[in-house]
mmCIF file of C-alpha atoms in Angstrom:
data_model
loop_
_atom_site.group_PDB
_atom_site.id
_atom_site.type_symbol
_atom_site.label_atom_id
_atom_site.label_comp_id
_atom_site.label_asym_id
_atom_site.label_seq_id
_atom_site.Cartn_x
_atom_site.Cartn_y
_atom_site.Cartn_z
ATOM 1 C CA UNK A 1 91.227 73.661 95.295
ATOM 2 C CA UNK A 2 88.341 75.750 95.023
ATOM 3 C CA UNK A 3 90.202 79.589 94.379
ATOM 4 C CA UNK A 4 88.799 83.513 94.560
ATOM 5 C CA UNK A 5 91.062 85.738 93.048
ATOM 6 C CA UNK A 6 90.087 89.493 93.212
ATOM 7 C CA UNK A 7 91.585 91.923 91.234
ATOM 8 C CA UNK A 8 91.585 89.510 88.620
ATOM 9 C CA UNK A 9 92.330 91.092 85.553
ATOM 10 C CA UNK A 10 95.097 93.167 86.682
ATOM 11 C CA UNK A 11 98.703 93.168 86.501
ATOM 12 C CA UNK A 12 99.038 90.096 89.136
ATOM 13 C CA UNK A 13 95.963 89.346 88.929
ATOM 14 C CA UNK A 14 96.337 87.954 85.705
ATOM 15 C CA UNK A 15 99.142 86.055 86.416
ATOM 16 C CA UNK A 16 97.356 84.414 89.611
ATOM 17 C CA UNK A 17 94.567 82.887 86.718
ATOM 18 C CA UNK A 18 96.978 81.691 84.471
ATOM 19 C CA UNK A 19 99.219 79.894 87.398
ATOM 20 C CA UNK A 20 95.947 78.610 89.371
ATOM 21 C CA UNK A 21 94.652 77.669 86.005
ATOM 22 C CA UNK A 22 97.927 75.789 85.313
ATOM 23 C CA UNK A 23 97.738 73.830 88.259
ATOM 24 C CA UNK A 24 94.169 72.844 87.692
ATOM 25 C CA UNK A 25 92.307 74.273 90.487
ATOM 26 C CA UNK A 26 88.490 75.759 89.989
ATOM 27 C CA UNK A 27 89.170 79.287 89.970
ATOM 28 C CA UNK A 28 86.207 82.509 90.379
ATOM 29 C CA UNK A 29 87.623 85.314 89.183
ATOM 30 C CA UNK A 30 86.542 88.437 90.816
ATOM 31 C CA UNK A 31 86.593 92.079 88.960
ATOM 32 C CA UNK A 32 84.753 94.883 87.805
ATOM 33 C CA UNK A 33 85.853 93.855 84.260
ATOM 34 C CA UNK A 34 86.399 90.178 84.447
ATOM 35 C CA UNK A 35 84.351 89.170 81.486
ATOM 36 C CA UNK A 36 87.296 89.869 79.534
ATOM 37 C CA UNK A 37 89.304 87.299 80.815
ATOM 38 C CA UNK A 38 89.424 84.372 78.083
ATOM 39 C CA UNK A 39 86.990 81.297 78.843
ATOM 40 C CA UNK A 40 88.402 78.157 80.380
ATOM 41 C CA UNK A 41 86.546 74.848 81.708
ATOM 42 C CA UNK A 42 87.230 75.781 84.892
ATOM 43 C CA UNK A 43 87.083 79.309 85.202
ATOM 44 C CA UNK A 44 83.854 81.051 86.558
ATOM 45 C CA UNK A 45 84.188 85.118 86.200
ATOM 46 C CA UNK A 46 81.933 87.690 88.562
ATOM 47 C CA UNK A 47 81.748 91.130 87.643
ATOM 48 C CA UNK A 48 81.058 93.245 90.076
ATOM 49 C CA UNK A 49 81.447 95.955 92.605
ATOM 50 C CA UNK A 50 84.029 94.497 95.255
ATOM 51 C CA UNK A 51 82.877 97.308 98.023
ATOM 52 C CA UNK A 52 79.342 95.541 98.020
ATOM 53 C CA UNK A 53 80.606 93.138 101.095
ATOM 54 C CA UNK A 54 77.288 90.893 100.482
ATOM 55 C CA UNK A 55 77.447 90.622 97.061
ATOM 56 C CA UNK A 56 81.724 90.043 97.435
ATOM 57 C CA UNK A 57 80.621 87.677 100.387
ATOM 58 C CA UNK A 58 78.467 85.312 98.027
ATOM 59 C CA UNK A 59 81.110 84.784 95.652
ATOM 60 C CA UNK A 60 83.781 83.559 98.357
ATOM 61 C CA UNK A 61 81.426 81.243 99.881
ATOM 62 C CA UNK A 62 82.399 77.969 99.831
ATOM 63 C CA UNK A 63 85.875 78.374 98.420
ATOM 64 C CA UNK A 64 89.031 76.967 100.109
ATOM 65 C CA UNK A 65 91.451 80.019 99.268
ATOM 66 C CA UNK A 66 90.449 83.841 98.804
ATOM 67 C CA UNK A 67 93.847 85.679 97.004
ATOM 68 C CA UNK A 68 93.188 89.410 96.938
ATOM 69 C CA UNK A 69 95.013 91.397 94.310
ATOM 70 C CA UNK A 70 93.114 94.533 94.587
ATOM 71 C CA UNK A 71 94.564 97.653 93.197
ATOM 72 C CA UNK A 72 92.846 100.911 93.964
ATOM 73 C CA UNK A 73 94.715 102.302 90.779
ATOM 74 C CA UNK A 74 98.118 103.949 90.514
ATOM 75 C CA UNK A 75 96.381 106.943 88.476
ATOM 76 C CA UNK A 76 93.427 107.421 90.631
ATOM 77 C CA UNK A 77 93.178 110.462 92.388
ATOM 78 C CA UNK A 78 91.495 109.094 95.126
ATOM 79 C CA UNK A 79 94.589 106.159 95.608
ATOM 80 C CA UNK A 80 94.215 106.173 99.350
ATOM 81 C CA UNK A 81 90.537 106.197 100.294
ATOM 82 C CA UNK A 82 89.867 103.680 97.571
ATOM 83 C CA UNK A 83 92.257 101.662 98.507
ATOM 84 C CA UNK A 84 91.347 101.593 101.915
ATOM 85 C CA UNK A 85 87.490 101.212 101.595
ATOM 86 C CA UNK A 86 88.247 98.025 98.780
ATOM 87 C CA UNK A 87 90.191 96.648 100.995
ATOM 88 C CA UNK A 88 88.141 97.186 104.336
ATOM 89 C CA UNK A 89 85.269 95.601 102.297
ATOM 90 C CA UNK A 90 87.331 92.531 101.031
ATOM 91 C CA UNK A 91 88.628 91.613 104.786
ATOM 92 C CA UNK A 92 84.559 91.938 106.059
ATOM 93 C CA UNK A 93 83.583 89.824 102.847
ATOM 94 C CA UNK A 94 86.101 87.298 103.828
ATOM 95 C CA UNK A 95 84.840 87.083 107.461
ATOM 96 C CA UNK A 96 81.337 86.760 106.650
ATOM 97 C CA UNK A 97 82.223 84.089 103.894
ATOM 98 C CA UNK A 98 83.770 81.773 106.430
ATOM 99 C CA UNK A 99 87.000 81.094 104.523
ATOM 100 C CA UNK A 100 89.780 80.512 106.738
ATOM 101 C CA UNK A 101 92.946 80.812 104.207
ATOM 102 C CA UNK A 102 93.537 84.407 102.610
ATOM 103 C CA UNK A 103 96.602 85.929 100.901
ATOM 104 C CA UNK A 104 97.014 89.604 100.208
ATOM 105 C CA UNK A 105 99.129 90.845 97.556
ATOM 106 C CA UNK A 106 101.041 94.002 98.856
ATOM 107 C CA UNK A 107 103.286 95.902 97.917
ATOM 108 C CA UNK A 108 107.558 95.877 98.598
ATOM 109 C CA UNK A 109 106.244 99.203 100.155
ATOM 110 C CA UNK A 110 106.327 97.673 104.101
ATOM 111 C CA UNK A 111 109.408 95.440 103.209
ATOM 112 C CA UNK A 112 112.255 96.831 105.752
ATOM 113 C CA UNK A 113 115.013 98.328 104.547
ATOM 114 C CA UNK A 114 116.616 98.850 108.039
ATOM 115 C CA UNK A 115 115.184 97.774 111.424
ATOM 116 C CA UNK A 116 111.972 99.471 112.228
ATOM 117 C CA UNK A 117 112.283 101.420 108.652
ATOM 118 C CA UNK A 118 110.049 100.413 105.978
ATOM 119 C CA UNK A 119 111.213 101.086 101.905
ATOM 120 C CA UNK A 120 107.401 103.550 102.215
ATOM 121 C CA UNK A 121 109.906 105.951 104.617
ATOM 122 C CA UNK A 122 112.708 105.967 102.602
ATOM 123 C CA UNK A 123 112.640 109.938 100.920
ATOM 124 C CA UNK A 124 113.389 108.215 97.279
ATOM 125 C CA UNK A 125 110.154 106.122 97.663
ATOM 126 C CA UNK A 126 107.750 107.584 94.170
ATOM 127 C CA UNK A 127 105.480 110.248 95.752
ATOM 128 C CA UNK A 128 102.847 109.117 93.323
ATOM 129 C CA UNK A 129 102.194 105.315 94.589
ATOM 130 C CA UNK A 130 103.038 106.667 97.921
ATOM 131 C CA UNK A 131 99.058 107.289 99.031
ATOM 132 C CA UNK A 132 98.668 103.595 98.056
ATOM 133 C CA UNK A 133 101.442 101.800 99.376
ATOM 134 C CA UNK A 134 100.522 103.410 102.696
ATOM 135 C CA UNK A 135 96.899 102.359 102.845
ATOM 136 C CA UNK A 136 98.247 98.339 102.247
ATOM 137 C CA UNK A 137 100.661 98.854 104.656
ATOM 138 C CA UNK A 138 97.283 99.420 106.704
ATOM 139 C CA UNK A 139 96.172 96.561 105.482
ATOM 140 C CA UNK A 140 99.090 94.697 106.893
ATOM 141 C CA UNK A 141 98.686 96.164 110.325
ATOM 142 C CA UNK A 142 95.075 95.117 110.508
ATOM 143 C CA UNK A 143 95.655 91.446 109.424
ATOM 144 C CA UNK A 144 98.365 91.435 112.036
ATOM 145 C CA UNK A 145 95.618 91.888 114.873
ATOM 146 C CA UNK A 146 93.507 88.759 113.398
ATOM 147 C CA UNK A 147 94.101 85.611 114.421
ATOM 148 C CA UNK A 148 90.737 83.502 113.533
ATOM 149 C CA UNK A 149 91.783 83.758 109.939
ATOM 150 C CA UNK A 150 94.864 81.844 108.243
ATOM 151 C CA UNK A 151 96.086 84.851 106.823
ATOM 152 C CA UNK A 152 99.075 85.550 104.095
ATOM 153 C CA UNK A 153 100.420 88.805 102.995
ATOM 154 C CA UNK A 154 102.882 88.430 100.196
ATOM 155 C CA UNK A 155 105.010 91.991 99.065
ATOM 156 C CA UNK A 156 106.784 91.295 95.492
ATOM 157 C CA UNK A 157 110.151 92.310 95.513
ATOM 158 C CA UNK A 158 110.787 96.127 94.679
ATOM 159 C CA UNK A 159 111.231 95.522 91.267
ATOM 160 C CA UNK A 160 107.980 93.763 89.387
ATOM 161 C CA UNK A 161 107.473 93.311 85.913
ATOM 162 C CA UNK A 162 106.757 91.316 83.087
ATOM 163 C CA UNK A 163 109.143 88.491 82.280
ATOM 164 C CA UNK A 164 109.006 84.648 82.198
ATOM 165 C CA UNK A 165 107.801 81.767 84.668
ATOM 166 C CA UNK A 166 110.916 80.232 85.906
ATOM 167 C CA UNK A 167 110.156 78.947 89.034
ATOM 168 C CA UNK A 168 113.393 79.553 90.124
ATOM 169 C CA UNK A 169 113.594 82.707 93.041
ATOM 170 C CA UNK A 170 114.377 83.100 96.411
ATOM 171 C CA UNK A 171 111.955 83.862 99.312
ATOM 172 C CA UNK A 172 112.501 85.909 102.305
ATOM 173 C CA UNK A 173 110.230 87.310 105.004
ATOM 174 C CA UNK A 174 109.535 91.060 105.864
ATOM 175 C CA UNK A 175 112.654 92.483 104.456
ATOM 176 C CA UNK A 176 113.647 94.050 101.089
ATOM 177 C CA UNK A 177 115.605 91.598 99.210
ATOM 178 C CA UNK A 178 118.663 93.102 97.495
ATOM 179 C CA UNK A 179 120.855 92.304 94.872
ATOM 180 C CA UNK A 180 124.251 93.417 95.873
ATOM 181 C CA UNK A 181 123.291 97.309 96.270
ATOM 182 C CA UNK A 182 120.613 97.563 94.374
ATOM 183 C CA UNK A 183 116.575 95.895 94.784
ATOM 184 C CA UNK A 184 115.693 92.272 93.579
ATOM 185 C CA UNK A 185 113.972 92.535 91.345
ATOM 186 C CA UNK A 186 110.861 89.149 90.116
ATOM 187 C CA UNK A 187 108.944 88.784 87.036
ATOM 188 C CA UNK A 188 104.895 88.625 87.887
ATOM 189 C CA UNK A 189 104.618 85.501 86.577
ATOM 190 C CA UNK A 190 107.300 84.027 89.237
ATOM 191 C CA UNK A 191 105.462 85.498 91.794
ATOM 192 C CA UNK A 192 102.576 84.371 90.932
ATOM 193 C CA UNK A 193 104.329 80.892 91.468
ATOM 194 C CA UNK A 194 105.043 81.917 95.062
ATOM 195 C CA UNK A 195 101.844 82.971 95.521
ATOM 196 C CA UNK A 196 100.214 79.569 94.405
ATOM 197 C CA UNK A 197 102.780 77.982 96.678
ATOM 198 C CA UNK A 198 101.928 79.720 99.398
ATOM 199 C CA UNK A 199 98.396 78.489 98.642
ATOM 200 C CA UNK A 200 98.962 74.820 98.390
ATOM 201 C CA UNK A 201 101.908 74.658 101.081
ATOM 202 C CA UNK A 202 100.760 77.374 103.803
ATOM 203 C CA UNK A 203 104.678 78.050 104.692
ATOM 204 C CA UNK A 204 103.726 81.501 106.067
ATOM 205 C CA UNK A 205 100.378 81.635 108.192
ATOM 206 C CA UNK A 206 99.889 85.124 109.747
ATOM 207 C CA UNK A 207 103.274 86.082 108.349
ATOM 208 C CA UNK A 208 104.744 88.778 105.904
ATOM 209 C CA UNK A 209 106.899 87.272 102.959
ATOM 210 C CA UNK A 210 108.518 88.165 99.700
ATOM 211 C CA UNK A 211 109.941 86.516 96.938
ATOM 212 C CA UNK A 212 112.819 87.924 94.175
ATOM 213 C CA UNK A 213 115.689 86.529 92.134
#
């Protein structure tokens, strides 16, 4: 397959090279500092502004899978309206581009913890991702009004860090997966395994899922 990633060289989006890499698909990698990503055969990087929608729109032409990892940056003071106008411009790239199959990398932020209550409205979520986490719940919302595009949106489980590919986890749909009392927790390089199945296997079309140990 013929992959975007954007967000590329961040926390997932690293991992989503290295797995799509792995399982030799042709994969543009989309960033504002993507040149650093090592060279590979089939690896094309674009550096760039992703809030230019025509120059974002070029790059996803003619690809079979757009995966957006965009991150408006825990530190950034301006967390929500970045994160809102990146990812406002990535949804109109992706409709002008024509691609029909796009995955969204959330957060465990909209995962339910109750019926109707999302982890975001818990009072112990961090205050400081909090701005963030609200504007990709957002994001969810909006995707969940579209239905000409084969949309994904994947939340990690609460817990996300570095660790080892395993392959081994457990997927669930929109809510918080727990082990015994406490959050699941899934290494980014697993989830970047779910992710790339999602891809390849389309088990979740217009749907919300997660994946933890």
């Amino acid at each position: 397959m013929k992959i975007s990633i954007i967000g590329a060289t961040g926390f997932v989006g690293k991992a989503l090279v290295n797995e799509a890499l792995l399982r030799h698909n042709q994969v543009t990698a989309i960033s504002r500092h993507s040149n650093q990503l090592p060279q590979h055969a089939r690896l094309i990087t674009a550096t760039g502004d992703i809030t230019d929608v025509s120059w974002l729109t070029a790059r996803l032409k003619g690809q079979d899978v757009v995966i957006s990892a965009f991150n408006g940056g825990w530190q950034n003071p301006n967390l929500y309206q970045d994160t809102v106008a990146g990812n406002r411009a990535i949804l109109q790239a992706v409709k002008n581009s024509l691609v029909k199959r796009f995955i969204v990398v959330g957060g465990a932020g909209s995962l339910e913890i109750a019926p109707g209550v999302d982890l975001i409205d818990s009072p112990n979520f961090p205050a400081e991702i909090k701005p963030g986490a609200e504007a990709v719940r957002e994001l969810k919302k909006q995707l969940q009004t579209i239905d000409d595009i084969d949309w994904t949106f994947v939340s990690p489980a609460a817990v996300l860090e570095p660790g080892e590919r395993t392959e081994t986890f457990r997927l669930g749909g929109n809510q918080l997966l727990m082990n015994g009392n406490v959050p699941a927790k899934i290494s980014v390089e697993d989830l970047a395994v779910a992710i790339l199945d999602e891809a390849e296997n389309a088990q979740f079309i217009r749907q919300q899922f997660t994946a933890a140990y």
